[in-house]
Short mmCIF file of C-alpha atoms in Angstrom, two decimals:
data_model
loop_
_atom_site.label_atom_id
_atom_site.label_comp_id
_atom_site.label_asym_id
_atom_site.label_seq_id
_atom_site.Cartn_x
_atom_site.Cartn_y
_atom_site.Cartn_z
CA UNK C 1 22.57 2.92 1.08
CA UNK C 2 22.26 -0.02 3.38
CA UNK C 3 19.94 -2.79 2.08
CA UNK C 4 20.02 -6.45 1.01
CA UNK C 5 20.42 -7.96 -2.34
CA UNK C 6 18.25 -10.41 -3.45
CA UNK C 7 16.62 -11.54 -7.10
CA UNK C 8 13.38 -11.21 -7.71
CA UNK C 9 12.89 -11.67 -11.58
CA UNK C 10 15.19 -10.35 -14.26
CA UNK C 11 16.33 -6.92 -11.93
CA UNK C 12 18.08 -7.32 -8.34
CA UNK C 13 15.93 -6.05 -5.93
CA UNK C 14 17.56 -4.50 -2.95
CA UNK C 15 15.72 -4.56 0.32
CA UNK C 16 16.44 -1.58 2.66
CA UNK C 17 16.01 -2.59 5.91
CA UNK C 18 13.77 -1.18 8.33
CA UNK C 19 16.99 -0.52 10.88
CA UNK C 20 18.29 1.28 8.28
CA UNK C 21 15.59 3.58 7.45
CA UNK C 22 15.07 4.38 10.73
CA UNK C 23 18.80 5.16 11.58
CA UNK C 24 18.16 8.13 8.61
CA UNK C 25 15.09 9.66 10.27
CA UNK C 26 16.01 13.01 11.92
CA UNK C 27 12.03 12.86 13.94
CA UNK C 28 9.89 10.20 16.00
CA UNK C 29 6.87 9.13 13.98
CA UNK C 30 3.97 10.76 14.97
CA UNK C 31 0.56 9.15 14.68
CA UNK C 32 -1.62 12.14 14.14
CA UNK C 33 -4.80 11.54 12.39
CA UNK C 34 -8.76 10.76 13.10
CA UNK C 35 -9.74 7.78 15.37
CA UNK C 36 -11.55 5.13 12.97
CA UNK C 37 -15.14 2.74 13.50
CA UNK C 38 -12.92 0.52 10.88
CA UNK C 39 -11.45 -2.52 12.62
CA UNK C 40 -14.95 -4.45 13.11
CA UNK C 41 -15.46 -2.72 9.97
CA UNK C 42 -12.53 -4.30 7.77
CA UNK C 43 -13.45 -7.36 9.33
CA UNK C 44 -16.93 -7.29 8.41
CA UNK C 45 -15.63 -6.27 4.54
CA UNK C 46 -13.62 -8.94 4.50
CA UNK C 47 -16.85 -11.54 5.81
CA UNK C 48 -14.65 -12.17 8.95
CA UNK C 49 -16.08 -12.38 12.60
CA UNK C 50 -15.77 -9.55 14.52
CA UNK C 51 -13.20 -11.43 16.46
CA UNK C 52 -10.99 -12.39 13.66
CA UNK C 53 -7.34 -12.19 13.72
CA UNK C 54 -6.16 -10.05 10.50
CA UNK C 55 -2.88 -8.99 8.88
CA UNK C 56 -2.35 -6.39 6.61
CA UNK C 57 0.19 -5.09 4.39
CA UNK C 58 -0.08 -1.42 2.49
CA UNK C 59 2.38 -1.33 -0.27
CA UNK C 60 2.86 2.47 -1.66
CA UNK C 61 4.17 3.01 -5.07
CA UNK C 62 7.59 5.52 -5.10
CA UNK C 63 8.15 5.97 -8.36
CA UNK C 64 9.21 9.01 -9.97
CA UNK C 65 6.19 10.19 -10.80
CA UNK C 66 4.70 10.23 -6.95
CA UNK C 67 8.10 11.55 -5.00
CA UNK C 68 8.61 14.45 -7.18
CA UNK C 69 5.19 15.68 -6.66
CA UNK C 70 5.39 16.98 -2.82
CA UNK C 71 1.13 17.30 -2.73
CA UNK C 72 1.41 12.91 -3.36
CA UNK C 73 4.43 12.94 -0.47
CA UNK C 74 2.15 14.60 1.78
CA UNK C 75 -0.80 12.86 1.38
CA UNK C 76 0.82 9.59 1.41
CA UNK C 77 1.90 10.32 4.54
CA UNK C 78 -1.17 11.39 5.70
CA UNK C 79 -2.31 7.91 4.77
CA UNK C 80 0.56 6.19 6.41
CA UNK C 81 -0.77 7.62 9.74
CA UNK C 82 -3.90 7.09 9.17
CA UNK C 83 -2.92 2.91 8.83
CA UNK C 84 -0.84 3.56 11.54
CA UNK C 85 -3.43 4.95 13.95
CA UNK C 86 -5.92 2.42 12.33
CA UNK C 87 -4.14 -0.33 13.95
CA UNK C 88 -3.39 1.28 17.44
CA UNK C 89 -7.15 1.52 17.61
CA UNK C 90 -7.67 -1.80 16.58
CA UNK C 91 -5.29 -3.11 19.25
CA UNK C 92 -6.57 -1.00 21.95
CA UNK C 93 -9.92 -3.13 20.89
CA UNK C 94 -8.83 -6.34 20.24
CA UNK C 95 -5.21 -6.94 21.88
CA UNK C 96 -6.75 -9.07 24.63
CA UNK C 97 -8.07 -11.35 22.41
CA UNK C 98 -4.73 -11.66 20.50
CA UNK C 99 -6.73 -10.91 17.21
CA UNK C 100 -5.78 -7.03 16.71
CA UNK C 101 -4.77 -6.00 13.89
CA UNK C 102 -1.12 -6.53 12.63
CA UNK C 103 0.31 -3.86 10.09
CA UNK C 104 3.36 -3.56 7.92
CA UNK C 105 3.55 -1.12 5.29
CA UNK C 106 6.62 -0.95 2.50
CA UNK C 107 7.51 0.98 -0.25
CA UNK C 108 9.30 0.59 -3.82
CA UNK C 109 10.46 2.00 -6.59
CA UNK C 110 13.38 1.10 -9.30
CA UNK C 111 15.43 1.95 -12.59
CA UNK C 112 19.02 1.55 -13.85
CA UNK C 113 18.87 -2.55 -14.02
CA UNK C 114 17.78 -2.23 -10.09
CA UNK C 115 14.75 -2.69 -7.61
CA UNK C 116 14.55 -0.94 -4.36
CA UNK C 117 11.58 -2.56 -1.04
CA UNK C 118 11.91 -0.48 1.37
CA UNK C 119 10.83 -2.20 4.74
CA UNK C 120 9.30 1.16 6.58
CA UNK C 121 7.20 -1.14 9.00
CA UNK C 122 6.78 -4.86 10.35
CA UNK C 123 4.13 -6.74 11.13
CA UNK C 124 2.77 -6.22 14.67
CA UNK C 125 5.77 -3.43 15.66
CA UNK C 126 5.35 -0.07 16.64
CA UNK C 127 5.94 2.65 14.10
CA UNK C 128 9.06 4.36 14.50
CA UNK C 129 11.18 7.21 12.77
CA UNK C 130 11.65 5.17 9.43
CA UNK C 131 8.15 5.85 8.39
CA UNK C 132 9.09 9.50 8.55
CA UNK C 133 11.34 8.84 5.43
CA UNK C 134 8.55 7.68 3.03
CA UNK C 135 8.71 11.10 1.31
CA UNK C 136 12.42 11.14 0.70
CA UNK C 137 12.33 7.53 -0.78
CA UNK C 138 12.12 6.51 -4.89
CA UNK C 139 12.25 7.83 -7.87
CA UNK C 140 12.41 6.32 -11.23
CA UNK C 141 10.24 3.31 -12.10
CA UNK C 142 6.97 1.03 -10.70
CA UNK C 143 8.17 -2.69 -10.60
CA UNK C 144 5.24 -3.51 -8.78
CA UNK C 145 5.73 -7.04 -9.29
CA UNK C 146 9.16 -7.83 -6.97
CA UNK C 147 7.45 -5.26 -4.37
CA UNK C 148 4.22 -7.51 -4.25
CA UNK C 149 5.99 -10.87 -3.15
CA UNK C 150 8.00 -9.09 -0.85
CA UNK C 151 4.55 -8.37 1.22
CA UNK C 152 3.46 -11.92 0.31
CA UNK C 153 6.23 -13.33 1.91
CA UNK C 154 5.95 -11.68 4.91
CA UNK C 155 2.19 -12.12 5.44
CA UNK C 156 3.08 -15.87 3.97
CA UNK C 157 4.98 -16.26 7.70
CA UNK C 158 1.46 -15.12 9.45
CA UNK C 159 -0.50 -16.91 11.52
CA UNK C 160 -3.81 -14.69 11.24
CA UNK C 161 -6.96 -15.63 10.00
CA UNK C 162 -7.39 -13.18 7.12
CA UNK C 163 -4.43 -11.54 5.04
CA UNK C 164 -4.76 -8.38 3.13
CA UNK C 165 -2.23 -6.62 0.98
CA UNK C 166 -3.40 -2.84 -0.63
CA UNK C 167 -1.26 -1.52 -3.05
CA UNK C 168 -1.11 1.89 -4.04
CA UNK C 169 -0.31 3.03 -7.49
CA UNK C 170 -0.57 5.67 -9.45
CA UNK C 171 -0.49 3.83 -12.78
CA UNK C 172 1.18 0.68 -14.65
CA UNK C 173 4.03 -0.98 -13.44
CA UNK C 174 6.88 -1.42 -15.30
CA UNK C 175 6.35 -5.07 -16.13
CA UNK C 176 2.12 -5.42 -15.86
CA UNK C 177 2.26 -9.02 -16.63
CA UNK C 178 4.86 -10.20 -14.42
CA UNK C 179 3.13 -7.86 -11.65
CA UNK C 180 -0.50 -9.90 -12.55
CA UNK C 181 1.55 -13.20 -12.04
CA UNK C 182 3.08 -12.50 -8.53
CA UNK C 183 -0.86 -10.80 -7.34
CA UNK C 184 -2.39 -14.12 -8.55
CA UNK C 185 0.46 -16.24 -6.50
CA UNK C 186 -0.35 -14.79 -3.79
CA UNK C 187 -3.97 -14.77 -4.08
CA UNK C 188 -3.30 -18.57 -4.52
CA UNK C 189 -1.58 -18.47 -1.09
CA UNK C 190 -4.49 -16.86 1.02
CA UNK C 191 -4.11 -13.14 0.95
CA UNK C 192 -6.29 -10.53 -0.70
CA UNK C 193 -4.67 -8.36 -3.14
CA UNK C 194 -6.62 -5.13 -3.36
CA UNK C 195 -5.27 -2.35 -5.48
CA UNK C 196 -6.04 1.13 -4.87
CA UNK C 197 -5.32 4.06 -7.53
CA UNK C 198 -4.15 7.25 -6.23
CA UNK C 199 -6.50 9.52 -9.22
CA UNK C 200 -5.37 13.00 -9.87
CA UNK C 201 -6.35 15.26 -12.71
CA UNK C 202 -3.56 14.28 -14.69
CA UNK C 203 -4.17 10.12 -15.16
CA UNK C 204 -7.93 9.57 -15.48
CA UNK C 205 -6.80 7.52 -18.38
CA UNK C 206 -6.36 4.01 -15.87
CA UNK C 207 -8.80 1.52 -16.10
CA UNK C 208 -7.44 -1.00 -18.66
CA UNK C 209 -4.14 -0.51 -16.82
CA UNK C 210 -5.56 -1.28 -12.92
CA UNK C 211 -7.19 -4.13 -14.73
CA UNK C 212 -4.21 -5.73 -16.18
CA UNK C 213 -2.35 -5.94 -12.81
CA UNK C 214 -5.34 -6.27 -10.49
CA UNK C 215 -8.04 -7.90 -12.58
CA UNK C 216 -11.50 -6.27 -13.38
CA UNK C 217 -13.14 -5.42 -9.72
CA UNK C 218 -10.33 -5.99 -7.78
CA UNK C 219 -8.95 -2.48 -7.31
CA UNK C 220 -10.92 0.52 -6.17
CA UNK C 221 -9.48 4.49 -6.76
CA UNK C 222 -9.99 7.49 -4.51
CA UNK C 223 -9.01 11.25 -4.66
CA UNK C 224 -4.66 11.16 -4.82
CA UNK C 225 -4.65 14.61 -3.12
CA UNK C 226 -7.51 13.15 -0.68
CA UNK C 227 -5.82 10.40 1.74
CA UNK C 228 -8.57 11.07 4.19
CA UNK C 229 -11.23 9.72 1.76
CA UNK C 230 -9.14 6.24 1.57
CA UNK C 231 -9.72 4.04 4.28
CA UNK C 232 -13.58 4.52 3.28
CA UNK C 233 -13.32 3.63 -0.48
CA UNK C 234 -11.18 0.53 0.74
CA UNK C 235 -14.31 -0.61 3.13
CA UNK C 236 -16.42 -0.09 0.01
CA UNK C 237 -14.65 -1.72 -2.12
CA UNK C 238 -14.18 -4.88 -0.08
CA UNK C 239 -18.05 -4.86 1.16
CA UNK C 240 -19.45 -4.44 -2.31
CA UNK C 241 -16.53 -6.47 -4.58
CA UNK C 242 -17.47 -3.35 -7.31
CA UNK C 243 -15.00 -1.61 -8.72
CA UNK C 244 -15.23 2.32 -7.78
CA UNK C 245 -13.85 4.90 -10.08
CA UNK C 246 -12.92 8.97 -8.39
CA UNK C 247 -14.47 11.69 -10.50
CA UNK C 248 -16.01 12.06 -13.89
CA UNK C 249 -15.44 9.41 -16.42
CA UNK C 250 -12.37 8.09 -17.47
CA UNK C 251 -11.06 8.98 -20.99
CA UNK C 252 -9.68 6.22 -22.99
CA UNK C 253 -6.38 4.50 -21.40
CA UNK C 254 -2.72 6.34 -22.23
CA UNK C 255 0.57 4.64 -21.66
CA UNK C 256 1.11 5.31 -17.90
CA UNK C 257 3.79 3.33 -18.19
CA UNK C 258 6.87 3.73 -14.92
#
């Protein structure tokens, strides 16, 4: 695989380029999906003007546990377009102004003394084929942590108003402290970390582990098998600064641990 070395703690993390995920795809991205009230919205969440430039990064978990399930590949895809198509309507709004919305979205997942970022979108580009190979990416691990200051750095090079980063998990991270360390940098540097749980029957067991990466109210979950439902909790979430919980209580934590 093509991709860029660099270190980001103890484990190498290997960036795969965004030309080279899109010289895999066999497709052109598509960008299917409901048209969203949500730009003035997020703004408004956020306690932004309506007018308010805003970047955005959406950081999805691909560790084991999510690419060998194909119901999580599909709906994360489903929510990839629905980002996707978030922005084009935001831009169709705002682009005259300068202040639409500007999106990149990334992946990750690691194991075997290694850390692969996979760059499926930039900032302010059109989506292209190498979103289309979200599903076939991962496997093995959640370091969370080099995966969140990769999309600090690149919303550390914005010039926008407001910078948001939502990263979605379906559990711990490999290494919860070091991921708490590099969410708290780069709260430090301007951007709002939100984390979003991807709840399925399986992991109700979550909230101690959200908390230790996030902090207490600073993550939100929604239905895993449910994309559509998403974009809503986020809005939520940000207008009410509660934290939200899918489904019937939560039984005590269990190691969800990679």
């Amino acid at each position: 695989e093509g991709g860029t070395a660099v270190r980001r703690g103890s484990a190498p993390t290997v960036i795969v380029s965004h030309q080279d995920l899109a010289a895999r795809s066999q497709k052109e991205w598509s960008e299917d999906g409901p048209k969203f009230p949500f730009g003035a919205g997020l703004r408004g969440a956020l306690g932004l003007e309506d007018s308010a430039s805003l970047d955005m990064q959406v950081v999805f978990d691909r560790s084991g546990s999510v690419h060998q399930d194909p119901r999580l590949n599909r709906c994360q895809m489903r929510l990839a377009q629905q980002f996707v198509r978030l922005e084009s309507d935001d831009k169709e709004r705002y682009g005259a102004a300068g202040t639409a919305l500007r999106l990149g979205v990334s992946g990750f997942s690691g194991g075997w003394g290694s850390v692969e970022v996979y760059d499926l979108k930039h900032e302010g580009e059109a989506a292209d084929g190498a979103l289309n190979t979200l599903p076939e990416l991962g496997g093995g691990g959640t370091p969370t942590a080099p995966a969140v200051s990769h999309a600090a750095d690149a919303l550390g090079n914005s010039d926008a108003e407001a910078k948001t980063m939502l990263v979605i998990v379906d559990g711990s991270s490999t290494d919860n402290k070091a991921t708490s360390a590099e969410i708290e940098s780069a709260r430090a540097n301007g951007i709002r970390v939100v984390g979003a749980f991807l709840a399925i029957e399986q992991n109700r067991g979550f909230g101690q582990l959200m908390d230790e990466q996030f902090g207490a109210g600073e993550w939100f979950s929604y239905d895993g098998l449910d994309p559509d439902s998403a974009p809503s909790r986020l809005l939520e979430h940000l207008s009410s600064g509660q934290q939200f919980t899918a489904g019937p209580p939560a039984p005590p934590a269990r190691d969800l641990r990679g």
